[in-house]
mmCIF file of N, CA, C and O in Angstrom:
data_model
loop_
_atom_site.group_PDB
_atom_site.id
_atom_site.type_symbol
_atom_site.label_atom_id
_atom_site.label_comp_id
_atom_site.label_asym_id
_atom_site.label_seq_id
_atom_site.Cartn_x
_atom_site.Cartn_y
_atom_site.Cartn_z
ATOM 1 N N UNK B 1 62.053 -18.155 -28.065
ATOM 2 C CA UNK B 1 61.298 -19.107 -26.712
ATOM 3 C C UNK B 1 60.669 -17.617 -25.774
ATOM 4 O O UNK B 1 59.285 -17.437 -26.691
ATOM 5 N N UNK B 2 59.933 -18.734 -25.423
ATOM 6 C CA UNK B 2 58.635 -17.886 -23.988
ATOM 7 C C UNK B 2 59.158 -16.573 -24.497
ATOM 8 O O UNK B 2 58.351 -15.732 -24.526
ATOM 9 N N UNK B 3 60.037 -15.944 -23.957
ATOM 10 C CA UNK B 3 60.303 -14.780 -24.054
ATOM 11 C C UNK B 3 60.166 -13.996 -25.312
ATOM 12 O O UNK B 3 59.831 -12.723 -25.186
ATOM 13 N N UNK B 4 60.525 -14.026 -26.459
ATOM 14 C CA UNK B 4 59.792 -13.646 -27.670
ATOM 15 C C UNK B 4 58.173 -14.106 -28.190
ATOM 16 O O UNK B 4 58.155 -13.035 -29.069
ATOM 17 N N UNK B 5 58.191 -14.805 -27.485
ATOM 18 C CA UNK B 5 56.487 -15.428 -27.782
ATOM 19 C C UNK B 5 55.315 -14.058 -26.821
ATOM 20 O O UNK B 5 55.996 -13.635 -26.031
ATOM 21 N N UNK B 6 54.134 -14.182 -28.153
ATOM 22 C CA UNK B 6 53.901 -13.356 -27.420
ATOM 23 C C UNK B 6 52.526 -13.480 -26.232
ATOM 24 O O UNK B 6 51.587 -13.497 -25.727
ATOM 25 N N UNK B 7 53.361 -14.314 -25.421
ATOM 26 C CA UNK B 7 52.438 -15.014 -23.979
ATOM 27 C C UNK B 7 52.491 -14.144 -23.064
ATOM 28 O O UNK B 7 54.376 -14.129 -22.651
ATOM 29 N N UNK B 8 51.179 -13.381 -22.513
ATOM 30 C CA UNK B 8 51.434 -12.955 -20.864
ATOM 31 C C UNK B 8 52.081 -13.269 -19.819
ATOM 32 O O UNK B 8 52.276 -14.009 -19.468
ATOM 33 N N UNK B 9 53.627 -13.167 -19.101
ATOM 34 C CA UNK B 9 53.955 -13.676 -17.910
ATOM 35 C C UNK B 9 54.472 -11.977 -17.114
ATOM 36 O O UNK B 9 55.277 -11.450 -17.575
ATOM 37 N N UNK B 10 54.586 -11.699 -15.295
ATOM 38 C CA UNK B 10 54.451 -11.272 -15.165
ATOM 39 C C UNK B 10 56.931 -11.696 -14.353
ATOM 40 O O UNK B 10 57.179 -10.401 -14.707
ATOM 41 N N UNK B 11 56.137 -12.438 -14.034
ATOM 42 C CA UNK B 11 57.941 -12.643 -13.100
ATOM 43 C C UNK B 11 58.864 -13.950 -13.565
ATOM 44 O O UNK B 11 58.204 -14.649 -14.354
ATOM 45 N N UNK B 12 60.204 -13.262 -14.015
ATOM 46 C CA UNK B 12 60.751 -14.535 -14.484
ATOM 47 C C UNK B 12 61.678 -15.278 -13.363
ATOM 48 O O UNK B 12 62.930 -14.491 -12.460
ATOM 49 N N UNK B 13 61.777 -16.413 -13.011
ATOM 50 C CA UNK B 13 62.841 -16.860 -11.397
ATOM 51 C C UNK B 13 63.630 -18.342 -11.876
ATOM 52 O O UNK B 13 63.022 -18.576 -12.951
ATOM 53 N N UNK B 14 65.032 -17.205 -12.082
ATOM 54 C CA UNK B 14 65.636 -17.952 -12.113
ATOM 55 C C UNK B 14 66.849 -18.641 -11.111
ATOM 56 O O UNK B 14 67.162 -17.788 -10.516
ATOM 57 N N UNK B 15 67.488 -19.865 -11.510
ATOM 58 C CA UNK B 15 68.904 -19.533 -10.698
ATOM 59 C C UNK B 15 70.111 -19.563 -11.416
ATOM 60 O O UNK B 15 69.800 -18.317 -12.251
ATOM 61 N N UNK B 16 71.490 -18.907 -10.866
ATOM 62 C CA UNK B 16 72.159 -18.151 -11.708
ATOM 63 C C UNK B 16 72.732 -19.034 -12.032
ATOM 64 O O UNK B 16 73.380 -18.562 -13.275
ATOM 65 N N UNK B 17 72.881 -20.626 -12.057
ATOM 66 C CA UNK B 17 73.501 -21.535 -12.689
ATOM 67 C C UNK B 17 72.463 -22.354 -13.053
ATOM 68 O O UNK B 17 71.456 -23.090 -12.830
ATOM 69 N N UNK B 18 72.719 -22.388 -14.784
ATOM 70 C CA UNK B 18 70.827 -22.411 -15.307
ATOM 71 C C UNK B 18 72.043 -23.794 -16.615
ATOM 72 O O UNK B 18 73.177 -23.349 -17.036
ATOM 73 N N UNK B 19 71.748 -25.340 -17.062
ATOM 74 C CA UNK B 19 72.665 -25.394 -17.839
ATOM 75 C C UNK B 19 72.480 -24.389 -18.946
ATOM 76 O O UNK B 19 71.391 -23.358 -19.401
ATOM 77 N N UNK B 20 73.242 -25.012 -19.543
ATOM 78 C CA UNK B 20 73.800 -23.663 -21.185
ATOM 79 C C UNK B 20 74.626 -22.831 -20.792
ATOM 80 O O UNK B 20 75.691 -23.076 -20.619
ATOM 81 N N UNK B 21 74.753 -21.895 -22.717
ATOM 82 C CA UNK B 21 76.184 -20.610 -22.482
ATOM 83 C C UNK B 21 76.173 -19.632 -21.794
ATOM 84 O O UNK B 21 77.159 -19.039 -21.785
ATOM 85 N N UNK B 22 74.020 -19.803 -21.042
ATOM 86 C CA UNK B 22 74.566 -18.154 -20.436
ATOM 87 C C UNK B 22 73.784 -18.618 -18.631
ATOM 88 O O UNK B 22 73.664 -19.849 -18.635
ATOM 89 N N UNK B 23 73.437 -17.989 -18.235
ATOM 90 C CA UNK B 23 73.696 -18.137 -17.179
ATOM 91 C C UNK B 23 72.564 -17.418 -16.130
ATOM 92 O O UNK B 23 71.763 -16.474 -17.442
ATOM 93 N N UNK B 24 72.145 -16.930 -15.134
ATOM 94 C CA UNK B 24 70.476 -16.437 -14.752
ATOM 95 C C UNK B 24 70.991 -15.369 -14.830
ATOM 96 O O UNK B 24 70.255 -14.664 -14.940
ATOM 97 N N UNK B 25 71.837 -14.483 -14.773
ATOM 98 C CA UNK B 25 72.594 -12.889 -15.192
ATOM 99 C C UNK B 25 72.149 -13.042 -16.371
ATOM 100 O O UNK B 25 71.388 -11.475 -16.318
ATOM 101 N N UNK B 26 73.017 -13.241 -16.703
ATOM 102 C CA UNK B 26 72.390 -13.096 -18.361
ATOM 103 C C UNK B 26 71.348 -13.296 -18.603
ATOM 104 O O UNK B 26 70.265 -12.550 -19.609
ATOM 105 N N UNK B 27 70.773 -14.185 -18.309
ATOM 106 C CA UNK B 27 68.959 -14.627 -18.229
ATOM 107 C C UNK B 27 68.552 -13.345 -18.600
ATOM 108 O O UNK B 27 67.197 -13.149 -18.983
ATOM 109 N N UNK B 28 68.680 -13.194 -17.665
ATOM 110 C CA UNK B 28 68.215 -11.920 -16.643
ATOM 111 C C UNK B 28 67.785 -10.551 -17.624
ATOM 112 O O UNK B 28 67.273 -9.908 -18.245
ATOM 113 N N UNK B 29 69.703 -9.860 -17.914
ATOM 114 C CA UNK B 29 69.927 -9.157 -18.271
ATOM 115 C C UNK B 29 68.904 -9.496 -20.357
ATOM 116 O O UNK B 29 68.138 -8.102 -20.238
ATOM 117 N N UNK B 30 68.717 -10.016 -20.808
ATOM 118 C CA UNK B 30 67.927 -10.302 -21.635
ATOM 119 C C UNK B 30 66.416 -10.252 -21.804
ATOM 120 O O UNK B 30 65.639 -9.759 -22.577
ATOM 121 N N UNK B 31 65.898 -10.959 -20.467
ATOM 122 C CA UNK B 31 65.032 -10.720 -20.903
ATOM 123 C C UNK B 31 64.547 -9.188 -20.456
ATOM 124 O O UNK B 31 63.049 -8.791 -20.277
ATOM 125 N N UNK B 32 65.496 -8.670 -19.457
ATOM 126 C CA UNK B 32 64.746 -7.004 -19.397
ATOM 127 C C UNK B 32 64.614 -6.514 -20.584
ATOM 128 O O UNK B 32 64.452 -5.069 -20.973
ATOM 129 N N UNK B 33 65.468 -6.544 -21.591
ATOM 130 C CA UNK B 33 65.792 -6.256 -22.738
ATOM 131 C C UNK B 33 64.213 -6.458 -23.810
ATOM 132 O O UNK B 33 64.109 -5.611 -24.393
ATOM 133 N N UNK B 34 64.263 -7.372 -23.641
ATOM 134 C CA UNK B 34 62.822 -8.010 -24.305
ATOM 135 C C UNK B 34 61.688 -7.697 -24.250
ATOM 136 O O UNK B 34 60.757 -7.068 -24.166
ATOM 137 N N UNK B 35 61.730 -7.514 -22.638
ATOM 138 C CA UNK B 35 60.140 -7.695 -22.249
ATOM 139 C C UNK B 35 60.384 -6.393 -20.742
ATOM 140 O O UNK B 35 60.886 -6.337 -19.997
ATOM 141 N N UNK B 36 60.830 -5.060 -20.919
ATOM 142 C CA UNK B 36 60.556 -3.685 -19.897
ATOM 143 C C UNK B 36 60.361 -4.607 -18.802
ATOM 144 O O UNK B 36 60.550 -3.162 -17.649
ATOM 145 N N UNK B 37 58.870 -4.222 -18.221
ATOM 146 C CA UNK B 37 58.353 -4.662 -17.412
ATOM 147 C C UNK B 37 58.363 -5.798 -16.772
ATOM 148 O O UNK B 37 57.487 -5.834 -15.515
ATOM 149 N N UNK B 38 59.419 -6.689 -17.422
ATOM 150 C CA UNK B 38 59.067 -7.532 -16.234
ATOM 151 C C UNK B 38 60.027 -7.639 -15.075
ATOM 152 O O UNK B 38 60.505 -6.782 -14.660
ATOM 153 N N UNK B 39 59.738 -8.217 -13.779
ATOM 154 C CA UNK B 39 59.973 -9.032 -13.135
ATOM 155 C C UNK B 39 61.039 -9.659 -12.094
ATOM 156 O O UNK B 39 60.178 -10.632 -12.729
ATOM 157 N N UNK B 40 62.446 -9.484 -11.742
ATOM 158 C CA UNK B 40 62.876 -10.632 -12.100
ATOM 159 C C UNK B 40 63.817 -10.939 -10.592
ATOM 160 O O UNK B 40 64.178 -11.011 -9.447
ATOM 161 N N UNK B 41 63.481 -12.939 -10.523
ATOM 162 C CA UNK B 41 64.172 -13.250 -9.627
ATOM 163 C C UNK B 41 65.187 -14.610 -9.191
ATOM 164 O O UNK B 41 64.832 -15.637 -9.987
ATOM 165 N N UNK B 42 66.643 -13.952 -9.012
ATOM 166 C CA UNK B 42 66.943 -14.689 -8.940
ATOM 167 C C UNK B 42 68.090 -15.670 -7.803
ATOM 168 O O UNK B 42 67.304 -14.940 -6.683
ATOM 169 N N UNK B 43 68.572 -16.895 -7.533
ATOM 170 C CA UNK B 43 67.880 -17.362 -7.385
ATOM 171 C C UNK B 43 69.117 -18.552 -7.186
ATOM 172 O O UNK B 43 69.010 -19.106 -8.387
ATOM 173 N N UNK B 44 70.533 -18.345 -6.146
ATOM 174 C CA UNK B 44 71.104 -19.698 -5.604
ATOM 175 C C UNK B 44 71.722 -20.142 -4.830
ATOM 176 O O UNK B 44 70.749 -19.549 -3.382
ATOM 177 N N UNK B 45 72.309 -21.702 -3.878
ATOM 178 C CA UNK B 45 72.810 -22.111 -3.272
ATOM 179 C C UNK B 45 73.938 -21.691 -3.357
ATOM 180 O O UNK B 45 74.692 -22.597 -2.332
ATOM 181 N N UNK B 46 75.180 -21.645 -4.167
ATOM 182 C CA UNK B 46 76.145 -21.364 -4.528
ATOM 183 C C UNK B 46 77.458 -20.496 -3.696
ATOM 184 O O UNK B 46 78.021 -20.314 -3.784
ATOM 185 N N UNK B 47 76.501 -18.623 -4.259
ATOM 186 C CA UNK B 47 77.125 -17.712 -3.661
ATOM 187 C C UNK B 47 76.555 -16.478 -3.044
ATOM 188 O O UNK B 47 75.199 -16.593 -4.418
ATOM 189 N N UNK B 48 76.827 -15.352 -2.989
ATOM 190 C CA UNK B 48 75.508 -14.821 -2.921
ATOM 191 C C UNK B 48 75.192 -13.273 -4.489
ATOM 192 O O UNK B 48 76.667 -14.256 -4.710
ATOM 193 N N UNK B 49 74.570 -13.125 -4.406
ATOM 194 C CA UNK B 49 74.231 -11.782 -5.494
ATOM 195 C C UNK B 49 76.291 -10.977 -5.634
ATOM 196 O O UNK B 49 76.541 -10.416 -4.563
ATOM 197 N N UNK B 50 76.387 -10.495 -7.000
ATOM 198 C CA UNK B 50 77.851 -10.355 -6.821
ATOM 199 C C UNK B 50 78.226 -8.409 -7.648
ATOM 200 O O UNK B 50 78.454 -8.267 -8.163
ATOM 201 N N UNK B 51 76.462 -8.643 -7.948
ATOM 202 C CA UNK B 51 76.075 -7.369 -8.945
ATOM 203 C C UNK B 51 74.920 -6.671 -8.405
ATOM 204 O O UNK B 51 74.306 -7.037 -7.316
ATOM 205 N N UNK B 52 74.730 -4.868 -8.393
ATOM 206 C CA UNK B 52 73.780 -4.324 -7.935
ATOM 207 C C UNK B 52 72.422 -4.953 -8.682
ATOM 208 O O UNK B 52 72.283 -5.014 -10.530
ATOM 209 N N UNK B 53 71.256 -4.949 -7.659
ATOM 210 C CA UNK B 53 69.830 -5.541 -8.621
ATOM 211 C C UNK B 53 69.443 -4.067 -8.924
ATOM 212 O O UNK B 53 68.807 -3.373 -8.022
ATOM 213 N N UNK B 54 68.199 -3.837 -9.675
ATOM 214 C CA UNK B 54 67.152 -2.843 -9.941
ATOM 215 C C UNK B 54 65.715 -3.149 -8.992
ATOM 216 O O UNK B 54 66.196 -3.766 -8.255
ATOM 217 N N UNK B 55 64.876 -2.294 -9.118
ATOM 218 C CA UNK B 55 64.060 -2.481 -8.612
ATOM 219 C C UNK B 55 62.895 -3.492 -8.468
ATOM 220 O O UNK B 55 61.742 -4.031 -8.650
ATOM 221 N N UNK B 56 62.891 -4.369 -10.142
ATOM 222 C CA UNK B 56 62.591 -5.198 -10.797
ATOM 223 C C UNK B 56 62.409 -6.462 -10.866
ATOM 224 O O UNK B 56 63.039 -7.024 -11.265
ATOM 225 N N UNK B 57 64.187 -6.212 -9.756
ATOM 226 C CA UNK B 57 64.646 -7.503 -9.150
ATOM 227 C C UNK B 57 64.659 -7.966 -8.030
ATOM 228 O O UNK B 57 64.417 -6.849 -6.894
ATOM 229 N N UNK B 58 64.561 -9.388 -8.222
ATOM 230 C CA UNK B 58 65.209 -9.634 -5.879
ATOM 231 C C UNK B 58 66.453 -10.722 -6.577
ATOM 232 O O UNK B 58 65.760 -11.430 -7.004
ATOM 233 N N UNK B 59 66.432 -11.124 -5.064
ATOM 234 C CA UNK B 59 68.053 -12.373 -5.138
ATOM 235 C C UNK B 59 67.470 -13.113 -3.793
ATOM 236 O O UNK B 59 67.453 -12.625 -3.061
ATOM 237 N N UNK B 60 67.503 -14.426 -3.684
ATOM 238 C CA UNK B 60 67.194 -15.237 -2.616
ATOM 239 C C UNK B 60 67.958 -16.041 -2.651
ATOM 240 O O UNK B 60 68.916 -16.905 -3.858
ATOM 241 N N UNK B 61 68.816 -16.417 -1.214
ATOM 242 C CA UNK B 61 69.227 -17.683 -1.248
ATOM 243 C C UNK B 61 68.814 -18.903 -0.329
ATOM 244 O O UNK B 61 68.211 -18.740 0.239
ATOM 245 N N UNK B 62 69.338 -19.411 -1.747
ATOM 246 C CA UNK B 62 69.106 -21.258 -1.144
ATOM 247 C C UNK B 62 69.136 -21.138 0.445
ATOM 248 O O UNK B 62 70.669 -21.141 0.303
ATOM 249 N N UNK B 63 68.084 -21.980 0.843
ATOM 250 C CA UNK B 63 67.429 -22.403 0.631
ATOM 251 C C UNK B 63 66.481 -21.786 1.178
ATOM 252 O O UNK B 63 66.559 -20.659 1.434
ATOM 253 N N UNK B 64 65.321 -21.448 0.872
ATOM 254 C CA UNK B 64 64.246 -19.880 0.997
ATOM 255 C C UNK B 64 62.850 -20.593 0.659
ATOM 256 O O UNK B 64 63.059 -22.137 0.607
ATOM 257 N N UNK B 65 61.762 -19.399 1.427
ATOM 258 C CA UNK B 65 60.755 -20.554 1.413
ATOM 259 C C UNK B 65 59.652 -19.798 0.353
ATOM 260 O O UNK B 65 59.528 -18.896 0.300
ATOM 261 N N UNK B 66 58.682 -20.762 0.342
ATOM 262 C CA UNK B 66 57.637 -20.852 -1.012
ATOM 263 C C UNK B 66 57.174 -19.168 -0.854
ATOM 264 O O UNK B 66 56.618 -18.150 -1.067
ATOM 265 N N UNK B 67 56.902 -19.293 1.069
ATOM 266 C CA UNK B 67 55.987 -18.210 1.333
ATOM 267 C C UNK B 67 56.234 -16.486 0.977
ATOM 268 O O UNK B 67 55.557 -16.028 1.065
ATOM 269 N N UNK B 68 57.342 -16.705 1.116
ATOM 270 C CA UNK B 68 58.726 -16.042 0.836
ATOM 271 C C UNK B 68 58.321 -14.818 -0.500
ATOM 272 O O UNK B 68 58.970 -14.187 -1.044
ATOM 273 N N UNK B 69 58.656 -16.039 -1.470
ATOM 274 C CA UNK B 69 58.287 -15.641 -3.372
ATOM 275 C C UNK B 69 57.289 -15.506 -3.156
ATOM 276 O O UNK B 69 57.258 -14.263 -3.761
ATOM 277 N N UNK B 70 56.084 -15.839 -2.794
ATOM 278 C CA UNK B 70 55.006 -14.678 -2.675
ATOM 279 C C UNK B 70 54.892 -14.272 -2.073
ATOM 280 O O UNK B 70 53.934 -13.516 -3.247
ATOM 281 N N UNK B 71 55.544 -14.162 -1.202
ATOM 282 C CA UNK B 71 54.820 -12.174 -0.304
ATOM 283 C C UNK B 71 55.938 -11.384 -1.484
ATOM 284 O O UNK B 71 55.431 -9.584 -1.572
ATOM 285 N N UNK B 72 56.643 -11.578 -2.022
ATOM 286 C CA UNK B 72 57.993 -10.530 -2.844
ATOM 287 C C UNK B 72 57.036 -10.133 -4.246
ATOM 288 O O UNK B 72 56.864 -9.562 -4.295
ATOM 289 N N UNK B 73 56.533 -11.356 -4.737
ATOM 290 C CA UNK B 73 55.514 -10.997 -6.113
ATOM 291 C C UNK B 73 54.509 -10.544 -5.730
ATOM 292 O O UNK B 73 54.008 -9.223 -6.376
ATOM 293 N N UNK B 74 53.853 -10.640 -4.582
ATOM 294 C CA UNK B 74 52.636 -10.124 -3.597
ATOM 295 C C UNK B 74 53.319 -8.251 -4.176
ATOM 296 O O UNK B 74 52.203 -6.911 -4.069
ATOM 297 N N UNK B 75 53.965 -8.347 -3.181
ATOM 298 C CA UNK B 75 55.187 -6.842 -2.934
ATOM 299 C C UNK B 75 55.351 -5.691 -4.027
ATOM 300 O O UNK B 75 55.000 -4.535 -4.153
ATOM 301 N N UNK B 76 55.218 -6.700 -5.434
ATOM 302 C CA UNK B 76 55.401 -5.600 -6.951
ATOM 303 C C UNK B 76 54.436 -5.848 -7.423
ATOM 304 O O UNK B 76 53.718 -5.119 -8.277
ATOM 305 N N UNK B 77 52.944 -6.162 -6.727
ATOM 306 C CA UNK B 77 51.494 -5.926 -6.687
ATOM 307 C C UNK B 77 50.932 -6.999 -7.728
ATOM 308 O O UNK B 77 50.569 -6.702 -8.831
ATOM 309 N N UNK B 78 52.113 -7.860 -8.441
ATOM 310 C CA UNK B 78 51.362 -8.716 -9.197
ATOM 311 C C UNK B 78 50.551 -10.141 -7.998
ATOM 312 O O UNK B 78 50.581 -10.582 -6.486
ATOM 313 N N UNK B 79 49.128 -11.272 -9.234
ATOM 314 C CA UNK B 79 48.544 -11.390 -7.824
ATOM 315 C C UNK B 79 49.070 -12.845 -8.704
ATOM 316 O O UNK B 79 48.768 -12.710 -9.434
ATOM 317 N N UNK B 80 50.081 -14.076 -7.632
ATOM 318 C CA UNK B 80 50.022 -14.139 -8.390
ATOM 319 C C UNK B 80 49.082 -16.206 -8.057
ATOM 320 O O UNK B 80 48.217 -16.324 -7.787
#
């Protein structure tokens, strides 16, 4: 899919619970392997994060404000 394509993007924003056979944590792991420079934002309304995050990852508990997401992205040095 998009992760394997040569299309540039800087941030993966994923919910922890996503349809299909993998969850957002697994999607983030795969994305990090395929694109080591990617930044990942995980979000959920169901539970708090249960694992350690690297400096290229961030966790948001729902509800969150769009301004918070944009500030985080800018802190990573990315211009949205």
